Amino acid sequence: LQKSLSETFGADKYSRARKEVLTYMFSRPMQMALYFCTGVLDDETLFHHYALNVPFYTHFTSPIRRYADIVVHRLLSASLGASSPIKMEKEAIQKQAEHCNDRKMASKRVQELSTDLFFSIFVRVRP
């Protein structure tokens, strides 16, 4: 897709901007990952990662970035016996996961609206 977009838009001064906007618009419909506590879900198919085709999947980045990553690090460390278990009930962990999902979706929505605004202005000033 990226190669096709690059070839289609040539090399004028606006080609990069057009390519970035369309790349964003193509990737926008992809399903966003959600945080959840495995202990409250009965359906293990929800743990599946479609693109990687693996039945169980977890993801995290550096724990300095997001609270959800801190929780995943702590849970993983406890499950491997490297630290003591977290003193939170699974329902409380799920509530935190839902809050993180809500904030992530709100942030994504603001980003989308900002991109839409930029694109509208870009189209208005460039016939």
PDB file of C-alpha atoms in Angstrom:
ATOM      1  CA  LEU A   1       0.000   0.000   0.000  1.00  0.00           C
ATOM      2  CA  GLN A   2       2.767   2.411   0.989  1.00  0.00           C
ATOM      3  CA  LYS A   3       4.697   1.742  -2.242  1.00  0.00           C
ATOM      4  CA  SER A   4       1.562   2.202  -4.321  1.00  0.00           C
ATOM      5  CA  LEU A   5       0.759   5.511  -2.630  1.00  0.00           C
ATOM      6  CA  SER A   6       4.325   6.755  -3.135  1.00  0.00           C
ATOM      7  CA  GLU A   7       4.221   5.969  -6.835  1.00  0.00           C
ATOM      8  CA  THR A   8       0.770   7.488  -7.301  1.00  0.00           C
ATOM      9  CA  PHE A   9       1.473  10.884  -5.776  1.00  0.00           C
ATOM     10  CA  GLY A  10       4.742  11.711  -7.519  1.00  0.00           C
ATOM     11  CA  ALA A  11       7.260  14.180  -6.149  1.00  0.00           C
ATOM     12  CA  ASP A  12       5.641  17.632  -6.025  1.00  0.00           C
ATOM     13  CA  LYS A  13       5.750  19.659  -2.811  1.00  0.00           C
ATOM     14  CA  TYR A  14       2.353  18.347  -1.598  1.00  0.00           C
ATOM     15  CA  SER A  15       2.816  14.674  -2.465  1.00  0.00           C
ATOM     16  CA  ARG A  16       4.103  13.742   0.989  1.00  0.00           C
ATOM     17  CA  ALA A  17       1.166  15.426   2.724  1.00  0.00           C
ATOM     18  CA  ARG A  18      -1.367  13.722   0.426  1.00  0.00           C
ATOM     19  CA  LYS A  19       0.283  10.354   0.985  1.00  0.00           C
ATOM     20  CA  GLU A  20       0.296  10.778   4.787  1.00  0.00           C
ATOM     21  CA  VAL A  21      -3.348  11.813   4.890  1.00  0.00           C
ATOM     22  CA  LEU A  22      -4.471   8.892   2.731  1.00  0.00           C
ATOM     23  CA  THR A  23      -2.304   6.403   4.635  1.00  0.00           C
ATOM     24  CA  TYR A  24      -3.932   7.610   7.845  1.00  0.00           C
ATOM     25  CA  MET A  25      -7.402   7.361   6.313  1.00  0.00           C
ATOM     26  CA  PHE A  26      -6.729   3.795   5.111  1.00  0.00           C
ATOM     27  CA  SER A  27      -5.512   2.650   8.514  1.00  0.00           C
ATOM     28  CA  ARG A  28      -8.278   4.417  10.440  1.00  0.00           C
ATOM     29  CA  PRO A  29     -10.884   1.612  10.168  1.00  0.00           C
ATOM     30  CA  MET A  30      -8.548  -0.961  11.775  1.00  0.00           C
ATOM     31  CA  GLN A  31      -9.814  -2.249  15.102  1.00  0.00           C
ATOM     32  CA  MET A  32      -8.119  -0.657  18.071  1.00  0.00           C
ATOM     33  CA  ALA A  33      -6.586  -2.893  20.724  1.00  0.00           C
ATOM     34  CA  LEU A  34      -8.376  -2.944  24.062  1.00  0.00           C
ATOM     35  CA  TYR A  35      -7.057  -3.530  27.543  1.00  0.00           C
ATOM     36  CA  PHE A  36      -8.810  -6.148  29.644  1.00  0.00           C
ATOM     37  CA  CYS A  37      -8.211  -8.363  32.642  1.00  0.00           C
ATOM     38  CA  THR A  38      -8.130 -11.992  31.544  1.00  0.00           C
ATOM     39  CA  GLY A  39      -9.491 -13.120  34.902  1.00  0.00           C
ATOM     40  CA  VAL A  40     -12.903 -11.595  34.234  1.00  0.00           C
ATOM     41  CA  LEU A  41     -13.390 -12.921  30.698  1.00  0.00           C
ATOM     42  CA  ASP A  42     -14.684 -16.409  29.995  1.00  0.00           C
ATOM     43  CA  ASP A  43     -14.158 -16.317  26.231  1.00  0.00           C
ATOM     44  CA  GLU A  44     -10.496 -17.113  25.541  1.00  0.00           C
ATOM     45  CA  THR A  45     -10.951 -16.321  21.839  1.00  0.00           C
ATOM     46  CA  LEU A  46     -10.818 -12.655  22.900  1.00  0.00           C
ATOM     47  CA  PHE A  47      -7.116 -13.172  23.739  1.00  0.00           C
ATOM     48  CA  HIS A  48      -6.378 -14.022  20.091  1.00  0.00           C
ATOM     49  CA  HIS A  49      -4.275 -11.673  17.964  1.00  0.00           C
ATOM     50  CA  TYR A  50      -5.749 -11.701  14.466  1.00  0.00           C
ATOM     51  CA  ALA A  51      -2.796 -10.308  12.482  1.00  0.00           C
ATOM     52  CA  LEU A  52      -0.186 -12.463  14.247  1.00  0.00           C
ATOM     53  CA  ASN A  53      -2.513 -15.482  14.365  1.00  0.00           C
ATOM     54  CA  VAL A  54      -1.567 -16.432  17.911  1.00  0.00           C
ATOM     55  CA  PRO A  55      -4.118 -17.678  20.460  1.00  0.00           C
ATOM     56  CA  PHE A  56      -2.758 -15.751  23.458  1.00  0.00           C
ATOM     57  CA  TYR A  57      -1.252 -12.312  23.202  1.00  0.00           C
ATOM     58  CA  THR A  58      -0.272  -9.457  25.442  1.00  0.00           C
ATOM     59  CA  HIS A  59       1.339  -6.187  24.555  1.00  0.00           C
ATOM     60  CA  PHE A  60       3.128  -3.556  26.534  1.00  0.00           C
ATOM     61  CA  THR A  61       5.737  -0.880  26.078  1.00  0.00           C
ATOM     62  CA  SER A  62       8.021   0.870  28.501  1.00  0.00           C
ATOM     63  CA  PRO A  63       6.256   1.318  31.843  1.00  0.00           C
ATOM     64  CA  ILE A  64       7.210   4.998  31.868  1.00  0.00           C
ATOM     65  CA  ARG A  65       4.728   5.696  29.058  1.00  0.00           C
ATOM     66  CA  ARG A  66       1.300   4.562  30.214  1.00  0.00           C
ATOM     67  CA  TYR A  67      -0.354   3.335  33.372  1.00  0.00           C
ATOM     68  CA  ALA A  68      -1.685   0.257  31.549  1.00  0.00           C
ATOM     69  CA  ASP A  69       1.895  -0.748  30.735  1.00  0.00           C
ATOM     70  CA  ILE A  70       2.877  -0.473  34.395  1.00  0.00           C
ATOM     71  CA  VAL A  71       0.025  -2.837  35.308  1.00  0.00           C
ATOM     72  CA  VAL A  72       1.000  -5.326  32.579  1.00  0.00           C
ATOM     73  CA  HIS A  73       4.649  -5.253  33.715  1.00  0.00           C
ATOM     74  CA  ARG A  74       3.632  -5.880  37.316  1.00  0.00           C
ATOM     75  CA  LEU A  75       1.226  -8.696  36.418  1.00  0.00           C
ATOM     76  CA  LEU A  76       3.741 -10.363  34.121  1.00  0.00           C
ATOM     77  CA  SER A  77       6.487 -10.073  36.733  1.00  0.00           C
ATOM     78  CA  ALA A  78       4.213 -11.598  39.378  1.00  0.00           C
ATOM     79  CA  SER A  79       3.118 -14.426  37.063  1.00  0.00           C
ATOM     80  CA  LEU A  80       6.775 -15.300  36.396  1.00  0.00           C
ATOM     81  CA  GLY A  81       7.503 -15.321  40.141  1.00  0.00           C
ATOM     82  CA  ALA A  82       9.899 -12.376  39.898  1.00  0.00           C
ATOM     83  CA  SER A  83       7.805 -10.223  42.225  1.00  0.00           C
ATOM     84  CA  SER A  84       4.978 -10.563  44.695  1.00  0.00           C
ATOM     85  CA  PRO A  85       1.398 -10.674  43.397  1.00  0.00           C
ATOM     86  CA  ILE A  86      -0.506  -7.435  42.911  1.00  0.00           C
ATOM     87  CA  LYS A  87      -2.905  -6.754  45.773  1.00  0.00           C
ATOM     88  CA  MET A  88      -5.842  -5.865  43.539  1.00  0.00           C
ATOM     89  CA  GLU A  89      -8.931  -7.882  42.803  1.00  0.00           C
ATOM     90  CA  LYS A  90      -9.430  -8.818  39.155  1.00  0.00           C
ATOM     91  CA  GLU A  91     -12.582  -6.669  39.018  1.00  0.00           C
ATOM     92  CA  ALA A  92     -10.541  -3.627  40.084  1.00  0.00           C
ATOM     93  CA  ILE A  93      -7.942  -4.394  37.409  1.00  0.00           C
ATOM     94  CA  GLN A  94     -10.737  -4.669  34.830  1.00  0.00           C
ATOM     95  CA  LYS A  95     -12.149  -1.320  35.960  1.00  0.00           C
ATOM     96  CA  GLN A  96      -8.712   0.261  35.466  1.00  0.00           C
ATOM     97  CA  ALA A  97      -8.452  -1.373  32.028  1.00  0.00           C
ATOM     98  CA  GLU A  98     -11.836   0.055  31.030  1.00  0.00           C
ATOM     99  CA  HIS A  99     -10.775   3.513  32.208  1.00  0.00           C
ATOM    100  CA  CYS A 100      -7.560   3.245  30.165  1.00  0.00           C
ATOM    101  CA  ASN A 101      -9.622   2.192  27.130  1.00  0.00           C
ATOM    102  CA  ASP A 102     -11.953   5.174  27.577  1.00  0.00           C
ATOM    103  CA  ARG A 103      -9.027   7.625  27.794  1.00  0.00           C
ATOM    104  CA  LYS A 104      -7.284   6.015  24.818  1.00  0.00           C
ATOM    105  CA  MET A 105     -10.433   6.255  22.688  1.00  0.00           C
ATOM    106  CA  ALA A 106     -10.986   9.876  23.699  1.00  0.00           C
ATOM    107  CA  SER A 107      -7.392  10.701  22.785  1.00  0.00           C
ATOM    108  CA  LYS A 108      -7.736   8.919  19.449  1.00  0.00           C
ATOM    109  CA  ARG A 109     -10.943  10.829  18.715  1.00  0.00           C
ATOM    110  CA  VAL A 110      -9.242  14.175  19.398  1.00  0.00           C
ATOM    111  CA  GLN A 111      -6.374  13.132  17.110  1.00  0.00           C
ATOM    112  CA  GLU A 112      -8.852  12.194  14.346  1.00  0.00           C
ATOM    113  CA  LEU A 113     -10.723  15.489  14.682  1.00  0.00           C
ATOM    114  CA  SER A 114      -7.446  17.407  14.568  1.00  0.00           C
ATOM    115  CA  THR A 115      -6.407  15.540  11.412  1.00  0.00           C
ATOM    116  CA  ASP A 116      -9.806  16.185   9.832  1.00  0.00           C
ATOM    117  CA  LEU A 117      -9.477  19.888  10.628  1.00  0.00           C
ATOM    118  CA  PHE A 118      -5.965  20.037   9.154  1.00  0.00           C
ATOM    119  CA  PHE A 119      -7.121  18.199   6.027  1.00  0.00           C
ATOM    120  CA  SER A 120     -10.117  20.541   5.616  1.00  0.00           C
ATOM    121  CA  ILE A 121      -7.882  23.591   5.864  1.00  0.00           C
ATOM    122  CA  PHE A 122      -5.371  22.001   3.477  1.00  0.00           C
ATOM    123  CA  VAL A 123      -8.100  21.341   0.895  1.00  0.00           C
ATOM    124  CA  ARG A 124      -9.538  24.834   1.302  1.00  0.00           C
ATOM    125  CA  VAL A 125      -6.234  26.646   0.712  1.00  0.00           C
ATOM    126  CA  ARG A 126      -4.982  24.267  -2.005  1.00  0.00           C
ATOM    127  CA  PRO A 127      -7.491  23.921  -4.844  1.00  0.00           C
TER     128      PRO A 127
END
